Amino acid sequence: MKLLNERLLMMRRYLLTILITLSLTHIAQAQQCKGLVITGHPAYPPVAWAADGKLQGSSVTLVSNIAKGLGVEKVTSMDFGSWEKAQQAIRDGRADIIFGIYKNPARAEYMHYIEPPYMLDPVSIVIRKGDNFKFTQWSDLKGHRGVTNLGESYGSQFDAYIKIDLNVVRSNGIDQAFAQLLNKQADYLIIGTYPGKLEAKKLNLDSKVVFLPKSVLTADMYIAFSKKSKCYSQLEKGFTEGIKKAVASGEVNQLIESANQQFYK
């Protein structure tokens, strides 16, 4: 009888230890995900744009809404100064989430992409007004000088084509890319259609540049977590469901329209 009681006591202590461990783990996870730092491209309206050290835009609102719906108490949008630096912040773990990003193998090494993608992003070729430049396929860009923004990726296939077959330099900002085009340092500019047209209008370049009707490509845009974020495992499922719902309900398109109006108010 004494031996049986000792075994029962040991079993109770063992079970109590497991319960305490599980409880502490749950509490730690909840504490880890009370806040999120989110980031994106600081000059990519209507997706996002910089304002006083933070970001505004349709994707900022979308990510914030989903996170707060999952119980995250504080969502801080942060402008790290450039698209390249925003990606570095995800790589280093200084930011938890990045949005408006294309998928490629290099980025997948330090990001967890959330499926499905939440919007499509057409990419345009921009030329100087009056130039005779025909573009119907990628090979039409061969033999010409191109420019695009530093840190931009256009998907694995076109990224490889740029590297191997084209002569494309990188500029430090969209405004500088337009300047290089207009100064005849480049024959064409590769840029996302949404921010490109908005930036051209902002810089009063509508009479000086032309967006060619044929898109280079239309790419999927994703939300992704840093692999160093402590919140990914807890929030992954909720973000997947939140994105599906936002796309199906038309919320994403509504946020894009609202952000366009906000940018030009």
PDB file of C-alpha atoms in Angstrom:
ATOM      1  CA  MET A   1       0.000   0.000   0.000  1.00  0.00           C
ATOM      2  CA  LYS A   2       2.836   2.378   0.898  1.00  0.00           C
ATOM      3  CA  LEU A   3       4.520   1.719  -2.464  1.00  0.00           C
ATOM      4  CA  LEU A   4       1.240   2.393  -4.297  1.00  0.00           C
ATOM      5  CA  ASN A   5       0.774   5.716  -2.493  1.00  0.00           C
ATOM      6  CA  GLU A   6       4.321   6.756  -3.354  1.00  0.00           C
ATOM      7  CA  ARG A   7       3.701   5.984  -7.038  1.00  0.00           C
ATOM      8  CA  LEU A   8       0.440   7.936  -7.026  1.00  0.00           C
ATOM      9  CA  LEU A   9       2.216  10.889  -5.419  1.00  0.00           C
ATOM     10  CA  MET A  10       4.971  10.775  -8.028  1.00  0.00           C
ATOM     11  CA  MET A  11       2.372  10.605 -10.808  1.00  0.00           C
ATOM     12  CA  ARG A  12       0.527  13.620  -9.402  1.00  0.00           C
ATOM     13  CA  ARG A  13       3.759  15.604  -9.195  1.00  0.00           C
ATOM     14  CA  TYR A  14       4.620  14.629 -12.774  1.00  0.00           C
ATOM     15  CA  LEU A  15       1.206  15.689 -14.082  1.00  0.00           C
ATOM     16  CA  LEU A  16       1.370  18.920 -12.092  1.00  0.00           C
ATOM     17  CA  THR A  17       4.778  19.689 -13.619  1.00  0.00           C
ATOM     18  CA  ILE A  18       3.399  19.150 -17.140  1.00  0.00           C
ATOM     19  CA  LEU A  19       0.401  21.400 -16.458  1.00  0.00           C
ATOM     20  CA  ILE A  20       2.597  24.167 -15.072  1.00  0.00           C
ATOM     21  CA  THR A  21       4.963  23.923 -18.057  1.00  0.00           C
ATOM     22  CA  LEU A  22       2.092  24.085 -20.546  1.00  0.00           C
ATOM     23  CA  SER A  23       0.558  27.041 -18.733  1.00  0.00           C
ATOM     24  CA  LEU A  24       3.830  28.956 -18.669  1.00  0.00           C
ATOM     25  CA  THR A  25       4.375  28.235 -22.363  1.00  0.00           C
ATOM     26  CA  HIS A  26       0.890  29.516 -23.203  1.00  0.00           C
ATOM     27  CA  ILE A  27       1.426  32.653 -21.116  1.00  0.00           C
ATOM     28  CA  ALA A  28       4.801  33.283 -22.747  1.00  0.00           C
ATOM     29  CA  GLN A  29       3.344  32.930 -26.236  1.00  0.00           C
ATOM     30  CA  ALA A  30       0.506  35.307 -25.405  1.00  0.00           C
ATOM     31  CA  GLN A  31       2.980  37.842 -24.042  1.00  0.00           C
ATOM     32  CA  GLN A  32       5.215  37.519 -27.095  1.00  0.00           C
ATOM     33  CA  CYS A  33       2.380  38.446 -29.440  1.00  0.00           C
ATOM     34  CA  LYS A  34       0.958  41.487 -27.705  1.00  0.00           C
ATOM     35  CA  GLY A  35       2.666  43.737 -30.247  1.00  0.00           C
ATOM     36  CA  LEU A  36       3.809  43.660 -33.863  1.00  0.00           C
ATOM     37  CA  VAL A  37       6.151  45.857 -35.883  1.00  0.00           C
ATOM     38  CA  ILE A  38       5.071  45.923 -39.528  1.00  0.00           C
ATOM     39  CA  THR A  39       6.804  47.460 -42.514  1.00  0.00           C
ATOM     40  CA  GLY A  40       6.746  47.739 -46.288  1.00  0.00           C
ATOM     41  CA  HIS A  41       7.819  49.898 -49.206  1.00  0.00           C
ATOM     42  CA  PRO A  42       7.954  53.576 -48.133  1.00  0.00           C
ATOM     43  CA  ALA A  43       7.085  54.849 -51.621  1.00  0.00           C
ATOM     44  CA  TYR A  44       4.576  52.427 -53.111  1.00  0.00           C
ATOM     45  CA  PRO A  45       1.128  54.039 -52.927  1.00  0.00           C
ATOM     46  CA  PRO A  46      -1.602  52.930 -52.579  1.00  0.00           C
ATOM     47  CA  VAL A  47       0.031  49.866 -50.938  1.00  0.00           C
ATOM     48  CA  ALA A  48       2.086  52.029 -48.554  1.00  0.00           C
ATOM     49  CA  TRP A  49       3.891  55.340 -48.238  1.00  0.00           C
ATOM     50  CA  ALA A  50       5.986  57.035 -45.569  1.00  0.00           C
ATOM     51  CA  ALA A  51       4.593  59.698 -43.223  1.00  0.00           C
ATOM     52  CA  ASP A  52       6.476  60.982 -40.162  1.00  0.00           C
ATOM     53  CA  GLY A  53       8.537  57.838 -39.642  1.00  0.00           C
ATOM     54  CA  LYS A  54       5.572  55.513 -40.055  1.00  0.00           C
ATOM     55  CA  LEU A  55       3.697  54.016 -42.998  1.00  0.00           C
ATOM     56  CA  GLN A  56       0.209  54.617 -44.300  1.00  0.00           C
ATOM     57  CA  GLY A  57      -1.712  52.869 -47.059  1.00  0.00           C
ATOM     58  CA  SER A  58      -4.064  50.058 -47.938  1.00  0.00           C
ATOM     59  CA  SER A  59      -1.750  47.246 -46.793  1.00  0.00           C
ATOM     60  CA  VAL A  60      -0.972  48.963 -43.502  1.00  0.00           C
ATOM     61  CA  THR A  61      -4.693  49.063 -42.738  1.00  0.00           C
ATOM     62  CA  LEU A  62      -5.253  45.474 -43.891  1.00  0.00           C
ATOM     63  CA  VAL A  63      -2.448  43.989 -41.780  1.00  0.00           C
ATOM     64  CA  SER A  64      -3.437  46.082 -38.747  1.00  0.00           C
ATOM     65  CA  ASN A  65      -7.077  45.020 -39.009  1.00  0.00           C
ATOM     66  CA  ILE A  66      -6.211  41.320 -39.236  1.00  0.00           C
ATOM     67  CA  ALA A  67      -3.711  41.505 -36.365  1.00  0.00           C
ATOM     68  CA  LYS A  68      -6.055  43.364 -34.037  1.00  0.00           C
ATOM     69  CA  GLY A  69      -8.828  40.909 -34.901  1.00  0.00           C
ATOM     70  CA  LEU A  70      -6.498  38.160 -33.647  1.00  0.00           C
ATOM     71  CA  GLY A  71      -6.014  39.906 -30.322  1.00  0.00           C
ATOM     72  CA  VAL A  72      -2.753  41.767 -30.975  1.00  0.00           C
ATOM     73  CA  GLU A  73      -2.935  44.836 -28.754  1.00  0.00           C
ATOM     74  CA  LYS A  74      -0.401  47.096 -30.497  1.00  0.00           C
ATOM     75  CA  VAL A  75       0.533  47.269 -34.178  1.00  0.00           C
ATOM     76  CA  THR A  76       3.318  49.708 -35.053  1.00  0.00           C
ATOM     77  CA  SER A  77       4.038  50.551 -38.687  1.00  0.00           C
ATOM     78  CA  MET A  78       7.626  51.621 -39.241  1.00  0.00           C
ATOM     79  CA  ASP A  79       9.403  53.330 -42.121  1.00  0.00           C
ATOM     80  CA  PHE A  80      12.995  52.059 -42.251  1.00  0.00           C
ATOM     81  CA  GLY A  81      13.938  54.562 -44.965  1.00  0.00           C
ATOM     82  CA  SER A  82      13.886  52.416 -48.106  1.00  0.00           C
ATOM     83  CA  TRP A  83      12.495  49.191 -49.520  1.00  0.00           C
ATOM     84  CA  GLU A  84      15.891  47.541 -49.222  1.00  0.00           C
ATOM     85  CA  LYS A  85      16.188  48.564 -45.549  1.00  0.00           C
ATOM     86  CA  ALA A  86      12.660  47.304 -44.844  1.00  0.00           C
ATOM     87  CA  GLN A  87      13.690  43.866 -46.104  1.00  0.00           C
ATOM     88  CA  GLN A  88      16.854  44.044 -44.002  1.00  0.00           C
ATOM     89  CA  ALA A  89      14.715  44.772 -40.921  1.00  0.00           C
ATOM     90  CA  ILE A  90      12.769  41.565 -41.601  1.00  0.00           C
ATOM     91  CA  ARG A  91      16.013  39.657 -42.087  1.00  0.00           C
ATOM     92  CA  ASP A  92      17.374  40.979 -38.779  1.00  0.00           C
ATOM     93  CA  GLY A  93      14.128  40.501 -36.851  1.00  0.00           C
ATOM     94  CA  ARG A  94      13.636  44.214 -36.129  1.00  0.00           C
ATOM     95  CA  ALA A  95      10.242  43.937 -37.850  1.00  0.00           C
ATOM     96  CA  ASP A  96       7.744  41.078 -37.590  1.00  0.00           C
ATOM     97  CA  ILE A  97       5.769  41.523 -40.818  1.00  0.00           C
ATOM     98  CA  ILE A  98       6.448  42.899 -44.277  1.00  0.00           C
ATOM     99  CA  PHE A  99       3.692  43.432 -46.837  1.00  0.00           C
ATOM    100  CA  GLY A 100       3.429  44.110 -50.561  1.00  0.00           C
ATOM    101  CA  ILE A 101       6.293  41.737 -51.287  1.00  0.00           C
ATOM    102  CA  TYR A 102       6.842  39.343 -54.177  1.00  0.00           C
ATOM    103  CA  LYS A 103       7.914  35.777 -53.545  1.00  0.00           C
ATOM    104  CA  ASN A 104      11.354  34.547 -54.519  1.00  0.00           C
ATOM    105  CA  PRO A 105      13.723  31.847 -53.181  1.00  0.00           C
ATOM    106  CA  ALA A 106      16.234  34.291 -51.685  1.00  0.00           C
ATOM    107  CA  ARG A 107      13.582  36.018 -49.585  1.00  0.00           C
ATOM    108  CA  ALA A 108      12.047  32.698 -48.524  1.00  0.00           C
ATOM    109  CA  GLU A 109      15.281  31.960 -46.651  1.00  0.00           C
ATOM    110  CA  TYR A 110      14.413  34.590 -44.030  1.00  0.00           C
ATOM    111  CA  MET A 111      10.633  35.042 -44.440  1.00  0.00           C
ATOM    112  CA  HIS A 112       7.539  32.921 -43.877  1.00  0.00           C
ATOM    113  CA  TYR A 113       5.115  33.815 -46.688  1.00  0.00           C
ATOM    114  CA  ILE A 114       1.437  33.748 -45.799  1.00  0.00           C
ATOM    115  CA  GLU A 115      -0.738  32.067 -48.414  1.00  0.00           C
ATOM    116  CA  PRO A 116      -2.703  33.139 -50.355  1.00  0.00           C
ATOM    117  CA  PRO A 117      -1.368  36.337 -51.965  1.00  0.00           C
ATOM    118  CA  TYR A 118      -3.672  39.259 -51.264  1.00  0.00           C
ATOM    119  CA  MET A 119      -3.402  41.418 -54.401  1.00  0.00           C
ATOM    120  CA  LEU A 120      -2.017  41.570 -57.926  1.00  0.00           C
ATOM    121  CA  ASP A 121       0.613  44.115 -58.870  1.00  0.00           C
ATOM    122  CA  PRO A 122       1.100  44.965 -62.564  1.00  0.00           C
ATOM    123  CA  VAL A 123       4.589  46.089 -63.595  1.00  0.00           C
ATOM    124  CA  SER A 124       5.079  48.654 -66.371  1.00  0.00           C
ATOM    125  CA  ILE A 125       7.725  49.876 -68.771  1.00  0.00           C
ATOM    126  CA  VAL A 126       7.989  53.682 -68.759  1.00  0.00           C
ATOM    127  CA  ILE A 127       9.703  55.687 -71.506  1.00  0.00           C
ATOM    128  CA  ARG A 128      10.262  59.350 -72.337  1.00  0.00           C
ATOM    129  CA  LYS A 129       7.385  60.893 -74.225  1.00  0.00           C
ATOM    130  CA  GLY A 130       8.190  61.120 -77.930  1.00  0.00           C
ATOM    131  CA  ASP A 131      10.624  58.195 -77.958  1.00  0.00           C
ATOM    132  CA  ASN A 132       9.965  55.406 -80.450  1.00  0.00           C
ATOM    133  CA  PHE A 133      10.096  52.333 -78.227  1.00  0.00           C
ATOM    134  CA  LYS A 134       8.035  49.260 -79.010  1.00  0.00           C
ATOM    135  CA  PHE A 135       7.485  46.693 -76.300  1.00  0.00           C
ATOM    136  CA  THR A 136       5.485  43.501 -76.752  1.00  0.00           C
ATOM    137  CA  GLN A 137       7.798  40.936 -75.128  1.00  0.00           C
ATOM    138  CA  TRP A 138      10.785  40.812 -72.792  1.00  0.00           C
ATOM    139  CA  SER A 139      13.290  40.389 -75.616  1.00  0.00           C
ATOM    140  CA  ASP A 140      12.338  43.862 -76.917  1.00  0.00           C
ATOM    141  CA  LEU A 141      14.255  45.291 -73.947  1.00  0.00           C
ATOM    142  CA  LYS A 142      17.561  43.803 -75.107  1.00  0.00           C
ATOM    143  CA  GLY A 143      20.082  46.324 -76.408  1.00  0.00           C
ATOM    144  CA  HIS A 144      18.539  49.169 -74.397  1.00  0.00           C
ATOM    145  CA  ARG A 145      19.548  50.637 -71.043  1.00  0.00           C
ATOM    146  CA  GLY A 146      17.068  50.162 -68.235  1.00  0.00           C
ATOM    147  CA  VAL A 147      16.683  51.429 -64.685  1.00  0.00           C
ATOM    148  CA  THR A 148      14.674  50.251 -61.693  1.00  0.00           C
ATOM    149  CA  ASN A 149      14.565  50.943 -57.975  1.00  0.00           C
ATOM    150  CA  LEU A 150      17.092  49.454 -55.551  1.00  0.00           C
ATOM    151  CA  GLY A 151      15.771  46.406 -53.699  1.00  0.00           C
ATOM    152  CA  GLU A 152      12.977  45.629 -56.169  1.00  0.00           C
ATOM    153  CA  SER A 153      12.241  42.047 -57.186  1.00  0.00           C
ATOM    154  CA  TYR A 154       9.884  41.099 -60.000  1.00  0.00           C
ATOM    155  CA  GLY A 155       9.659  37.370 -59.360  1.00  0.00           C
ATOM    156  CA  SER A 156      12.282  34.703 -59.923  1.00  0.00           C
ATOM    157  CA  GLN A 157      11.832  34.405 -63.685  1.00  0.00           C
ATOM    158  CA  PHE A 158      12.055  38.081 -64.624  1.00  0.00           C
ATOM    159  CA  ASP A 159      14.755  38.741 -61.996  1.00  0.00           C
ATOM    160  CA  ALA A 160      16.887  36.081 -63.697  1.00  0.00           C
ATOM    161  CA  TYR A 161      16.127  37.555 -67.129  1.00  0.00           C
ATOM    162  CA  ILE A 162      17.224  41.013 -65.962  1.00  0.00           C
ATOM    163  CA  LYS A 163      20.461  39.637 -64.554  1.00  0.00           C
ATOM    164  CA  ILE A 164      21.404  37.505 -67.540  1.00  0.00           C
ATOM    165  CA  ASP A 165      19.933  39.224 -70.602  1.00  0.00           C
ATOM    166  CA  LEU A 166      19.350  42.907 -69.829  1.00  0.00           C
ATOM    167  CA  ASN A 167      21.357  45.994 -68.967  1.00  0.00           C
ATOM    168  CA  VAL A 168      19.513  47.388 -65.948  1.00  0.00           C
ATOM    169  CA  VAL A 169      20.958  49.634 -63.228  1.00  0.00           C
ATOM    170  CA  ARG A 170      19.464  50.285 -59.785  1.00  0.00           C
ATOM    171  CA  SER A 171      18.536  53.753 -58.514  1.00  0.00           C
ATOM    172  CA  ASN A 172      18.289  54.924 -54.916  1.00  0.00           C
ATOM    173  CA  GLY A 173      14.586  55.768 -54.975  1.00  0.00           C
ATOM    174  CA  ILE A 174      11.746  56.053 -57.494  1.00  0.00           C
ATOM    175  CA  ASP A 175      12.291  59.788 -57.986  1.00  0.00           C
ATOM    176  CA  GLN A 176      15.910  59.156 -58.956  1.00  0.00           C
ATOM    177  CA  ALA A 177      14.831  56.411 -61.354  1.00  0.00           C
ATOM    178  CA  PHE A 178      12.567  58.877 -63.155  1.00  0.00           C
ATOM    179  CA  ALA A 179      15.407  61.433 -63.162  1.00  0.00           C
ATOM    180  CA  GLN A 180      17.789  58.941 -64.787  1.00  0.00           C
ATOM    181  CA  LEU A 181      15.178  58.205 -67.455  1.00  0.00           C
ATOM    182  CA  LEU A 182      14.566  61.877 -68.214  1.00  0.00           C
ATOM    183  CA  ASN A 183      18.314  62.657 -68.197  1.00  0.00           C
ATOM    184  CA  LYS A 184      18.770  59.954 -70.845  1.00  0.00           C
ATOM    185  CA  GLN A 185      20.909  57.813 -68.571  1.00  0.00           C
ATOM    186  CA  ALA A 186      18.371  55.070 -69.279  1.00  0.00           C
ATOM    187  CA  ASP A 187      16.055  54.270 -72.172  1.00  0.00           C
ATOM    188  CA  TYR A 188      13.301  52.725 -70.067  1.00  0.00           C
ATOM    189  CA  LEU A 189      12.168  52.390 -66.461  1.00  0.00           C
ATOM    190  CA  ILE A 190      10.776  49.211 -64.878  1.00  0.00           C
ATOM    191  CA  ILE A 191       8.294  50.047 -62.125  1.00  0.00           C
ATOM    192  CA  GLY A 192       5.113  48.860 -60.446  1.00  0.00           C
ATOM    193  CA  THR A 193       2.197  50.454 -62.269  1.00  0.00           C
ATOM    194  CA  TYR A 194       0.381  51.746 -59.167  1.00  0.00           C
ATOM    195  CA  PRO A 195       3.245  53.633 -57.507  1.00  0.00           C
ATOM    196  CA  GLY A 196       4.737  54.586 -60.868  1.00  0.00           C
ATOM    197  CA  LYS A 197       1.667  56.470 -62.049  1.00  0.00           C
ATOM    198  CA  LEU A 198       1.119  58.098 -58.672  1.00  0.00           C
ATOM    199  CA  GLU A 199       4.781  59.175 -58.439  1.00  0.00           C
ATOM    200  CA  ALA A 200       4.715  60.534 -62.002  1.00  0.00           C
ATOM    201  CA  LYS A 201       1.687  62.640 -61.115  1.00  0.00           C
ATOM    202  CA  LYS A 202       3.289  63.784 -57.863  1.00  0.00           C
ATOM    203  CA  LEU A 203       6.446  64.869 -59.741  1.00  0.00           C
ATOM    204  CA  ASN A 204       4.382  66.548 -62.503  1.00  0.00           C
ATOM    205  CA  LEU A 205       5.790  64.207 -65.126  1.00  0.00           C
ATOM    206  CA  ASP A 206       2.555  63.185 -66.862  1.00  0.00           C
ATOM    207  CA  SER A 207       3.485  65.280 -69.907  1.00  0.00           C
ATOM    208  CA  LYS A 208       7.057  63.924 -70.019  1.00  0.00           C
ATOM    209  CA  VAL A 209       6.714  60.149 -69.683  1.00  0.00           C
ATOM    210  CA  VAL A 210       4.574  57.369 -71.143  1.00  0.00           C
ATOM    211  CA  PHE A 211       3.504  54.115 -69.501  1.00  0.00           C
ATOM    212  CA  LEU A 212       3.497  51.533 -72.285  1.00  0.00           C
ATOM    213  CA  PRO A 213       0.215  49.601 -72.587  1.00  0.00           C
ATOM    214  CA  LYS A 214       1.802  46.152 -72.377  1.00  0.00           C
ATOM    215  CA  SER A 215       2.665  45.110 -68.823  1.00  0.00           C
ATOM    216  CA  VAL A 216       6.001  43.390 -68.219  1.00  0.00           C
ATOM    217  CA  LEU A 217       4.193  41.029 -65.855  1.00  0.00           C
ATOM    218  CA  THR A 218       1.513  40.914 -63.201  1.00  0.00           C
ATOM    219  CA  ALA A 219       2.851  39.577 -59.923  1.00  0.00           C
ATOM    220  CA  ASP A 220       1.315  38.278 -56.715  1.00  0.00           C
ATOM    221  CA  MET A 221       1.846  40.382 -53.612  1.00  0.00           C
ATOM    222  CA  TYR A 222       2.198  38.676 -50.234  1.00  0.00           C
ATOM    223  CA  ILE A 223       2.273  39.347 -46.530  1.00  0.00           C
ATOM    224  CA  ALA A 224       5.248  37.643 -44.863  1.00  0.00           C
ATOM    225  CA  PHE A 225       6.603  37.145 -41.335  1.00  0.00           C
ATOM    226  CA  SER A 226      10.251  37.373 -40.375  1.00  0.00           C
ATOM    227  CA  LYS A 227      11.603  33.943 -39.465  1.00  0.00           C
ATOM    228  CA  LYS A 228      12.885  35.654 -36.314  1.00  0.00           C
ATOM    229  CA  SER A 229       9.406  36.822 -35.276  1.00  0.00           C
ATOM    230  CA  LYS A 230       8.088  35.169 -32.128  1.00  0.00           C
ATOM    231  CA  CYS A 231       4.510  35.676 -33.315  1.00  0.00           C
ATOM    232  CA  TYR A 232       4.502  33.658 -36.534  1.00  0.00           C
ATOM    233  CA  SER A 233       3.442  30.278 -35.140  1.00  0.00           C
ATOM    234  CA  GLN A 234       0.600  31.788 -33.144  1.00  0.00           C
ATOM    235  CA  LEU A 235      -0.722  34.099 -35.882  1.00  0.00           C
ATOM    236  CA  GLU A 236      -0.063  32.156 -39.108  1.00  0.00           C
ATOM    237  CA  LYS A 237      -3.461  30.432 -39.279  1.00  0.00           C
ATOM    238  CA  GLY A 238      -5.377  33.581 -38.367  1.00  0.00           C
ATOM    239  CA  PHE A 239      -3.582  35.627 -41.017  1.00  0.00           C
ATOM    240  CA  THR A 240      -4.264  32.981 -43.659  1.00  0.00           C
ATOM    241  CA  GLU A 241      -7.985  33.072 -42.888  1.00  0.00           C
ATOM    242  CA  GLY A 242      -7.998  36.866 -42.581  1.00  0.00           C
ATOM    243  CA  ILE A 243      -6.424  37.327 -46.015  1.00  0.00           C
ATOM    244  CA  LYS A 244      -8.851  34.883 -47.648  1.00  0.00           C
ATOM    245  CA  LYS A 245     -11.794  36.742 -46.122  1.00  0.00           C
ATOM    246  CA  ALA A 246     -10.483  40.199 -47.082  1.00  0.00           C
ATOM    247  CA  VAL A 247      -9.935  39.155 -50.701  1.00  0.00           C
ATOM    248  CA  ALA A 248     -13.282  37.349 -51.078  1.00  0.00           C
ATOM    249  CA  SER A 249     -15.301  40.172 -49.503  1.00  0.00           C
ATOM    250  CA  GLY A 250     -13.756  42.891 -51.659  1.00  0.00           C
ATOM    251  CA  GLU A 251     -12.167  44.573 -48.637  1.00  0.00           C
ATOM    252  CA  VAL A 252      -8.727  44.658 -50.278  1.00  0.00           C
ATOM    253  CA  ASN A 253     -10.052  46.567 -53.306  1.00  0.00           C
ATOM    254  CA  GLN A 254     -11.978  48.943 -51.056  1.00  0.00           C
ATOM    255  CA  LEU A 255      -8.846  49.684 -49.043  1.00  0.00           C
ATOM    256  CA  ILE A 256      -6.882  50.360 -52.252  1.00  0.00           C
ATOM    257  CA  GLU A 257      -9.494  52.863 -53.435  1.00  0.00           C
ATOM    258  CA  SER A 258      -9.616  54.535 -50.033  1.00  0.00           C
ATOM    259  CA  ALA A 259      -5.816  54.801 -49.924  1.00  0.00           C
ATOM    260  CA  ASN A 260      -5.728  56.399 -53.376  1.00  0.00           C
ATOM    261  CA  GLN A 261      -8.144  59.062 -52.183  1.00  0.00           C
ATOM    262  CA  GLN A 262      -6.148  59.597 -48.974  1.00  0.00           C
ATOM    263  CA  PHE A 263      -2.871  59.982 -50.870  1.00  0.00           C
ATOM    264  CA  TYR A 264      -4.339  62.756 -53.043  1.00  0.00           C
ATOM    265  CA  LYS A 265      -6.469  64.551 -50.459  1.00  0.00           C
TER     266      LYS A 265
END
